[in-house]
């Protein structure tokens, strides 16, 4: 019996559920994540990590061309160039939900230092790192493995730490010393780029340039720093299960290893690691307020025999604030032919639903559909 058959057999019995739960607890109690297993020399992927088989095929290389948008001179008064960029942003947001940006203004050395800083956080002495290990999402700095460990059907081959950097960033002393300065610096750059992207996205929706920023879409920023260790049996597990992102928008910095794939026309398409580029994707709340004009598209990360792979996902969302503001489809976008497809919700309600569900392969957005 191979591991996948084992997975399917086991999922059906109550006994296996109990087994799984205690295995998860034992893994959680180590407080050293997947990296801890790899350091201890595991040569087989433990049962809890085995993912069910996937039904989509990988696209042949070159079948689809992943969109790249050059943001050079975006702040100049060259309106013709700006219009062209807005057109590309609209097209990519409607069809892919994803694009890469180049010449975006975030200095290359800051990006490289951020990747190094995140790597050094995960590779520092385990006893030091453990002090941040928690499942309490009210903490300003959270390190753990699999935010949805006890809810998701399969555990992912990755560890993560995150900090909430806007609004009200933590004082520098609260951040891990090993990467403190670069996190602050990188977050400042991302906030700036976020504002410009929300301007472009607003115009791409046919709205006033400041519309999305005035709705506070760029107000909250969490910086989520992933570490995907090398994996001895990458075909049995995933770095990240298929999911769409919560929040409004995600800006991702990935290193050179690769593994991120986007579901496009029922094919898994690789997001090619591109030096100097950042990956932008529409997240669920932007799909909701745009009434499905922009798409929050599912993606996943493959495990890899080679590693570690480092990526930093910056989520624009204020899920961590107590706020009662309601978000629903933007009135200016609605008409008799295009009636509202979603009920209004708060970011907190949305995020709580997303987190409780975990990365189980289904869309959280459906729950809010009228
Ligand atoms: C995420 C995500 C992709 C990556 O954090 O939501 O999809 O490449 N990350 O790490
Ligand atoms: Ni994601």
Short mmCIF file of C-alpha atoms and ligand atoms in Angstrom, two decimals:
data_model
loop_
_atom_site.label_atom_id
_atom_site.label_comp_id
_atom_site.label_asym_id
_atom_site.label_seq_id
_atom_site.Cartn_x
_atom_site.Cartn_y
_atom_site.Cartn_z
CA UNK A 1 0.00 0.00 0.00
CA UNK A 2 1.55 3.31 -0.98
CA UNK A 3 1.27 6.40 1.19
CA UNK A 4 -1.61 7.96 -0.73
CA UNK A 5 -3.75 4.86 -0.43
CA UNK A 6 -2.79 4.83 3.22
CA UNK A 7 -4.01 8.43 3.49
CA UNK A 8 -7.39 7.69 1.94
CA UNK A 9 -7.90 4.55 4.03
CA UNK A 10 -7.00 6.31 7.24
CA UNK A 11 -9.19 9.36 6.69
CA UNK A 12 -12.31 7.22 6.87
CA UNK A 13 -12.02 5.85 10.36
CA UNK A 14 -12.63 7.51 13.69
CA UNK A 15 -9.63 5.82 15.15
CA UNK A 16 -7.44 7.56 12.59
CA UNK A 17 -8.91 10.92 13.60
CA UNK A 18 -7.82 10.32 17.15
CA UNK A 19 -4.43 9.20 15.96
CA UNK A 20 -4.05 12.27 13.83
CA UNK A 21 -5.02 14.55 16.66
CA UNK A 22 -2.41 13.16 19.01
CA UNK A 23 0.23 13.23 16.28
CA UNK A 24 -0.59 16.88 15.64
CA UNK A 25 -0.36 17.66 19.33
CA UNK A 26 3.01 15.91 19.62
CA UNK A 27 4.28 17.85 16.61
CA UNK A 28 2.96 21.15 18.02
CA UNK A 29 4.55 20.44 21.41
CA UNK A 30 8.01 20.23 19.90
CA UNK A 31 7.68 23.98 19.13
CA UNK A 32 10.30 23.51 16.47
CA UNK A 33 8.12 23.04 13.42
CA UNK A 34 8.90 21.15 10.23
CA UNK A 35 12.46 22.43 10.39
CA UNK A 36 12.79 20.56 13.69
CA UNK A 37 11.82 17.29 11.97
CA UNK A 38 14.27 17.88 9.15
CA UNK A 39 17.06 18.75 11.60
CA UNK A 40 16.31 15.49 13.40
CA UNK A 41 16.91 13.69 10.10
CA UNK A 42 13.46 12.40 9.07
CA UNK A 43 13.76 10.50 5.82
CA UNK A 44 10.02 9.87 5.34
CA UNK A 45 7.18 12.34 5.40
CA UNK A 46 5.13 11.65 8.56
CA UNK A 47 1.48 10.69 8.06
CA UNK A 48 0.00 14.04 9.16
CA UNK A 49 1.66 15.77 6.18
CA UNK A 50 0.38 13.47 3.47
CA UNK A 51 -1.92 15.39 1.09
CA UNK A 52 -4.76 13.91 -0.90
CA UNK A 53 -4.06 13.68 -4.62
CA UNK A 54 -4.99 16.66 -6.78
CA UNK A 55 -7.24 16.58 -9.82
CA UNK A 56 -5.73 19.41 -11.87
CA UNK A 57 -2.86 18.95 -14.28
CA UNK A 58 0.27 21.03 -14.50
CA UNK A 59 0.39 23.26 -17.54
CA UNK A 60 3.00 22.55 -20.16
CA UNK A 61 5.79 25.04 -20.00
CA UNK A 62 5.00 28.03 -22.15
CA UNK A 63 1.29 27.25 -22.56
CA UNK A 64 0.38 30.32 -20.50
CA UNK A 65 2.45 33.42 -19.98
CA UNK A 66 2.31 34.70 -16.45
CA UNK A 67 1.66 38.49 -16.56
CA UNK A 68 4.50 40.88 -15.73
CA UNK A 69 3.78 44.59 -15.33
CA UNK A 70 6.47 47.26 -15.42
CA UNK A 71 5.70 50.08 -12.97
CA UNK A 72 8.54 52.33 -14.14
CA UNK A 73 7.69 56.05 -13.91
CA UNK A 74 4.28 55.42 -12.38
CA UNK A 75 4.47 58.63 -10.38
CA UNK A 76 5.40 60.84 -13.30
CA UNK A 77 2.77 62.80 -15.18
CA UNK A 78 2.94 60.56 -18.20
CA UNK A 79 -0.78 59.80 -18.42
CA UNK A 80 -0.48 57.66 -21.53
CA UNK A 81 1.94 55.29 -19.88
CA UNK A 82 -0.22 55.20 -16.73
CA UNK A 83 -3.31 54.31 -18.74
CA UNK A 84 -1.47 51.40 -20.35
CA UNK A 85 -0.38 50.10 -16.95
CA UNK A 86 -3.94 50.40 -15.59
CA UNK A 87 -5.18 48.42 -18.57
CA UNK A 88 -2.70 45.64 -17.81
CA UNK A 89 -3.59 45.65 -14.12
CA UNK A 90 -7.28 45.34 -15.00
CA UNK A 91 -6.70 42.53 -17.44
CA UNK A 92 -4.48 40.53 -15.08
CA UNK A 93 -6.82 41.10 -12.09
CA UNK A 94 -9.82 39.89 -14.07
CA UNK A 95 -8.27 36.86 -15.70
CA UNK A 96 -5.41 35.67 -13.50
CA UNK A 97 -5.97 37.37 -10.16
CA UNK A 98 -2.16 37.46 -10.12
CA UNK A 99 0.68 39.37 -11.73
CA UNK A 100 4.32 40.18 -11.09
CA UNK A 101 5.53 43.76 -10.88
CA UNK A 102 8.99 45.01 -11.80
CA UNK A 103 10.50 48.48 -11.29
CA UNK A 104 8.12 48.83 -8.35
CA UNK A 105 10.39 51.04 -6.27
CA UNK A 106 11.31 48.57 -3.51
CA UNK A 107 15.14 48.49 -3.61
CA UNK A 108 16.68 45.13 -4.53
CA UNK A 109 19.07 45.20 -1.60
CA UNK A 110 16.14 45.61 0.81
CA UNK A 111 14.40 42.59 -0.73
CA UNK A 112 17.55 40.48 -0.55
CA UNK A 113 18.22 41.49 3.02
CA UNK A 114 14.63 40.64 3.94
CA UNK A 115 15.00 37.12 2.53
CA UNK A 116 18.26 36.69 4.45
CA UNK A 117 16.69 38.08 7.64
CA UNK A 118 13.75 35.68 7.47
CA UNK A 119 16.07 32.76 6.80
CA UNK A 120 18.17 33.68 9.81
CA UNK A 121 15.09 33.91 12.04
CA UNK A 122 14.14 30.33 11.17
CA UNK A 123 17.72 29.06 11.34
CA UNK A 124 18.66 30.62 14.67
CA UNK A 125 19.03 28.52 17.78
CA UNK A 126 15.76 26.61 18.37
CA UNK A 127 15.69 27.52 22.06
CA UNK A 128 15.71 31.21 21.21
CA UNK A 129 13.15 30.81 18.43
CA UNK A 130 10.78 28.88 20.70
CA UNK A 131 10.06 31.95 22.81
CA UNK A 132 7.84 33.21 19.97
CA UNK A 133 6.08 29.89 19.38
CA UNK A 134 2.38 30.40 20.03
CA UNK A 135 -1.13 29.83 18.66
CA UNK A 136 -2.46 32.97 20.32
CA UNK A 137 -3.17 35.24 17.43
CA UNK A 138 -3.40 38.29 19.68
CA UNK A 139 0.40 38.33 20.03
CA UNK A 140 2.34 40.90 17.98
CA UNK A 141 4.88 38.35 16.83
CA UNK A 142 3.71 34.81 16.20
CA UNK A 143 5.91 31.88 15.19
CA UNK A 144 4.42 28.45 14.61
CA UNK A 145 3.96 25.78 12.00
CA UNK A 146 0.61 25.70 10.15
CA UNK A 147 -1.75 28.39 11.50
CA UNK A 148 -4.60 25.92 10.85
CA UNK A 149 -2.79 22.86 12.27
CA UNK A 150 -5.81 21.40 14.09
CA UNK A 151 -8.39 22.31 11.42
CA UNK A 152 -6.78 21.52 8.07
CA UNK A 153 -7.11 18.04 6.55
CA UNK A 154 -3.36 17.84 5.82
CA UNK A 155 -0.43 19.57 7.48
CA UNK A 156 1.81 21.65 5.23
CA UNK A 157 5.57 21.32 4.91
CA UNK A 158 6.31 24.83 6.16
CA UNK A 159 6.95 26.98 9.21
CA UNK A 160 5.93 30.60 9.57
CA UNK A 161 6.35 33.65 11.70
CA UNK A 162 4.44 36.85 11.29
CA UNK A 163 4.23 40.35 12.70
CA UNK A 164 1.52 42.90 12.35
CA UNK A 165 3.22 46.02 11.03
CA UNK A 166 0.35 48.46 10.39
CA UNK A 167 -1.50 50.23 11.79
CA UNK A 168 0.22 50.55 15.20
CA UNK A 169 3.44 48.63 14.53
CA UNK A 170 5.09 46.91 17.49
CA UNK A 171 7.94 48.73 19.17
CA UNK A 172 11.24 47.47 17.76
CA UNK A 173 12.06 45.63 21.02
CA UNK A 174 9.07 43.36 20.45
CA UNK A 175 10.46 42.14 17.13
CA UNK A 176 13.01 39.30 16.95
CA UNK A 177 16.45 40.96 17.18
CA UNK A 178 17.92 38.86 14.38
CA UNK A 179 15.72 40.46 11.70
CA UNK A 180 14.24 43.48 13.49
CA UNK A 181 15.70 46.31 11.41
CA UNK A 182 15.02 44.76 8.04
CA UNK A 183 11.40 43.94 8.89
CA UNK A 184 10.77 47.58 9.79
CA UNK A 185 12.52 48.79 6.64
CA UNK A 186 10.83 46.30 4.32
CA UNK A 187 7.38 47.02 5.81
CA UNK A 188 7.78 50.73 5.11
CA UNK A 189 8.56 49.98 1.46
CA UNK A 190 5.62 47.60 1.16
CA UNK A 191 3.20 50.12 2.66
CA UNK A 192 4.29 52.69 0.07
CA UNK A 193 3.97 50.25 -2.82
CA UNK A 194 0.60 49.10 -1.44
CA UNK A 195 -0.76 52.63 -1.66
CA UNK A 196 0.30 52.93 -5.31
CA UNK A 197 -1.15 49.53 -6.15
CA UNK A 198 -4.49 50.37 -4.56
CA UNK A 199 -4.52 53.57 -6.67
CA UNK A 200 -3.94 51.57 -9.84
CA UNK A 201 -6.53 48.97 -8.84
CA UNK A 202 -9.12 51.67 -8.06
CA UNK A 203 -8.60 53.23 -11.48
CA UNK A 204 -8.70 49.80 -13.07
CA UNK A 205 -12.17 49.39 -11.54
CA UNK A 206 -13.17 52.73 -13.07
CA UNK A 207 -13.21 54.46 -9.68
CA UNK A 208 -11.55 57.59 -8.41
CA UNK A 209 -7.83 57.01 -7.81
CA UNK A 210 -8.10 57.33 -4.01
CA UNK A 211 -11.23 55.23 -3.63
CA UNK A 212 -9.69 52.02 -2.26
CA UNK A 213 -7.19 53.81 -0.03
CA UNK A 214 -10.03 55.89 1.41
CA UNK A 215 -11.89 52.64 2.12
CA UNK A 216 -8.81 51.71 4.22
CA UNK A 217 -7.90 48.71 2.06
CA UNK A 218 -4.21 49.46 2.65
CA UNK A 219 -4.58 50.30 6.33
CA UNK A 220 -3.60 46.96 7.88
CA UNK A 221 -0.44 45.03 7.04
CA UNK A 222 0.73 41.68 8.34
CA UNK A 223 4.13 40.47 7.24
CA UNK A 224 4.09 36.69 7.05
CA UNK A 225 7.48 35.02 6.74
CA UNK A 226 7.51 31.44 5.48
CA UNK A 227 10.25 28.83 5.59
CA UNK A 228 9.76 25.72 3.45
CA UNK A 229 12.41 23.17 4.46
CA UNK A 230 13.82 20.68 1.96
CA UNK A 231 11.52 17.66 1.84
CA UNK A 232 12.59 14.00 1.51
CA UNK A 233 9.38 12.94 -0.32
CA UNK A 234 8.02 16.08 -2.01
CA UNK A 235 5.42 14.22 -4.08
CA UNK A 236 3.51 13.20 -0.93
CA UNK A 237 2.94 16.59 0.64
CA UNK A 238 2.61 20.30 -0.12
CA UNK A 239 4.36 23.44 1.05
CA UNK A 240 0.94 25.13 1.09
CA UNK A 241 -2.39 23.53 0.23
CA UNK A 242 -4.63 25.05 -2.42
CA UNK A 243 -6.20 28.26 -1.09
CA UNK A 244 -7.12 31.83 -1.93
CA UNK A 245 -5.94 34.61 0.38
CA UNK A 246 -8.07 36.49 2.85
CA UNK A 247 -7.61 40.26 3.10
CA UNK A 248 -7.72 42.70 0.16
CA UNK A 249 -4.37 42.20 -1.54
CA UNK A 250 -1.19 40.18 -1.08
CA UNK A 251 2.33 41.19 -2.08
CA UNK A 252 4.72 38.28 -2.16
CA UNK A 253 8.49 38.19 -2.23
CA UNK A 254 9.90 34.77 -3.09
CA UNK A 255 13.48 33.57 -3.37
CA UNK A 256 14.95 31.68 -6.34
CA UNK A 257 13.72 28.15 -5.49
CA UNK A 258 10.20 28.22 -6.97
CA UNK A 259 7.15 26.08 -6.20
CA UNK A 260 4.33 28.63 -6.13
CA UNK A 261 1.60 27.71 -8.62
CA UNK A 262 -1.60 29.48 -9.60
CA UNK A 263 -4.76 27.73 -10.76
CA UNK A 264 -5.46 29.19 -14.20
CA UNK A 265 -8.05 27.68 -16.55
CA UNK A 266 -7.93 24.42 -14.61
CA UNK A 267 -4.15 24.16 -14.87
CA UNK A 268 -1.45 24.68 -12.30
CA UNK A 269 0.81 27.39 -13.72
CA UNK A 270 4.21 28.11 -12.13
CA UNK A 271 4.92 31.61 -10.89
CA UNK A 272 8.52 31.86 -12.11
CA UNK A 273 10.94 33.26 -9.53
CA UNK A 274 12.10 36.50 -11.14
CA UNK A 275 14.98 38.46 -9.57
CA UNK A 276 13.79 41.89 -8.46
CA UNK A 277 10.09 41.14 -9.05
CA UNK A 278 7.25 41.02 -6.54
CA UNK A 279 4.14 38.91 -6.96
CA UNK A 280 0.80 40.69 -6.48
CA UNK A 281 -2.47 38.88 -6.00
CA UNK A 282 -6.07 39.90 -5.51
CA UNK A 283 -7.41 38.48 -2.23
CA UNK A 284 -10.96 37.53 -1.24
CA UNK A 285 -12.12 40.88 0.15
CA UNK A 286 -11.13 42.69 -3.04
CA UNK A 287 -13.07 40.13 -5.05
CA UNK A 288 -16.01 40.75 -2.72
CA UNK A 289 -16.00 44.56 -2.90
CA UNK A 290 -15.43 44.47 -6.67
CA UNK A 291 -18.47 42.18 -6.95
CA UNK A 292 -16.39 39.48 -8.69
CA UNK A 293 -14.83 41.81 -11.26
CA UNK A 294 -11.40 41.04 -9.82
CA UNK A 295 -10.64 37.44 -8.95
CA UNK A 296 -9.09 36.02 -5.82
CA UNK A 297 -7.46 33.01 -7.39
CA UNK A 298 -6.43 29.74 -5.78
CA UNK A 299 -2.79 28.90 -5.52
CA UNK A 300 -0.53 26.41 -3.75
CA UNK A 301 3.13 25.77 -3.05
CA UNK A 302 4.83 22.50 -3.95
CA UNK A 303 7.23 20.85 -1.57
CA UNK A 304 10.74 20.47 -2.93
CA UNK A 305 13.66 18.14 -2.43
CA UNK A 306 15.80 21.28 -2.52
CA UNK A 307 15.55 23.88 0.17
CA UNK A 308 14.90 25.79 2.22
CA UNK A 309 12.67 28.08 0.20
CA UNK A 310 11.92 31.47 1.74
CA UNK A 311 8.95 33.66 0.93
CA UNK A 312 7.40 36.71 2.54
CA UNK A 313 3.69 37.31 2.04
CA UNK A 314 2.44 40.77 3.00
CA UNK A 315 -1.29 40.73 3.57
CA UNK A 316 -3.26 43.95 3.42
CA UNK A 317 -6.02 43.39 5.97
CA UNK A 318 -7.06 44.63 9.40
CA UNK A 319 -8.38 41.29 10.69
CA UNK A 320 -6.62 41.91 14.02
CA UNK A 321 -8.45 45.17 14.84
CA UNK A 322 -11.79 45.46 16.56
CA UNK A 323 -13.74 47.25 13.89
CA UNK A 324 -17.35 47.21 12.91
CA UNK A 325 -16.98 48.68 9.44
CA UNK A 326 -19.02 46.74 6.93
CA UNK A 327 -17.64 45.82 3.53
CA UNK A 328 -19.88 44.84 0.64
CA UNK A 329 -19.80 45.29 -3.13
CA UNK A 330 -18.97 48.92 -4.02
CA UNK A 331 -22.20 50.77 -4.91
CA UNK A 332 -20.67 52.56 -7.91
CA UNK A 333 -19.97 49.20 -9.54
CA UNK A 334 -23.52 47.89 -9.21
CA UNK A 335 -26.38 48.25 -11.66
CA UNK A 336 -29.54 46.45 -12.65
CA UNK A 337 -27.48 44.12 -14.84
CA UNK A 338 -24.85 43.72 -12.17
CA UNK A 339 -26.64 43.31 -8.84
CA UNK A 340 -24.78 42.72 -5.59
CA UNK A 341 -23.43 39.17 -5.32
CA UNK A 342 -22.39 39.32 -1.68
CA UNK A 343 -23.82 40.30 1.64
CA UNK A 344 -21.93 42.84 3.70
CA UNK A 345 -19.49 41.57 6.28
CA UNK A 346 -16.81 42.85 8.61
CA UNK A 347 -13.18 41.95 8.03
CA UNK A 348 -13.18 40.23 11.42
CA UNK A 349 -16.14 38.02 10.62
CA UNK A 350 -14.57 37.12 7.31
CA UNK A 351 -11.16 36.35 8.80
CA UNK A 352 -12.62 34.30 11.66
CA UNK A 353 -14.49 32.16 9.16
CA UNK A 354 -11.36 31.79 6.98
CA UNK A 355 -9.16 30.79 9.93
CA UNK A 356 -11.62 28.33 11.45
CA UNK A 357 -12.03 26.62 8.09
CA UNK A 358 -8.29 26.37 7.47
CA UNK A 359 -6.71 25.56 4.11
CA UNK A 360 -9.14 22.77 3.21
CA UNK A 361 -9.22 23.42 -0.53
CA UNK A 362 -12.57 25.24 -0.55
CA UNK A 363 -13.28 28.96 -0.98
CA UNK A 364 -14.28 31.05 2.05
CA UNK A 365 -15.91 33.59 -0.25
CA UNK A 366 -18.80 31.25 -1.07
CA UNK A 367 -20.04 31.56 2.49
CA UNK A 368 -20.77 35.27 1.93
CA UNK A 369 -22.40 34.94 -1.46
CA UNK A 370 -26.07 35.97 -1.77
C1 LIG B 1 0.37 32.65 1.37
C2 LIG B 1 0.94 32.07 0.14
C3 LIG B 1 2.87 31.59 -1.20
C4 LIG B 1 4.33 31.37 -1.08
O1 LIG B 1 1.14 32.95 2.30
O2 LIG B 1 -0.86 32.82 1.42
O3 LIG B 1 0.20 31.70 -0.72
O4 LIG B 1 4.98 31.30 -2.12
N1 LIG B 1 2.28 32.00 0.02
O5 LIG B 1 4.83 31.27 0.03
NI1 LIG B 2 -1.72 32.51 -0.42
#
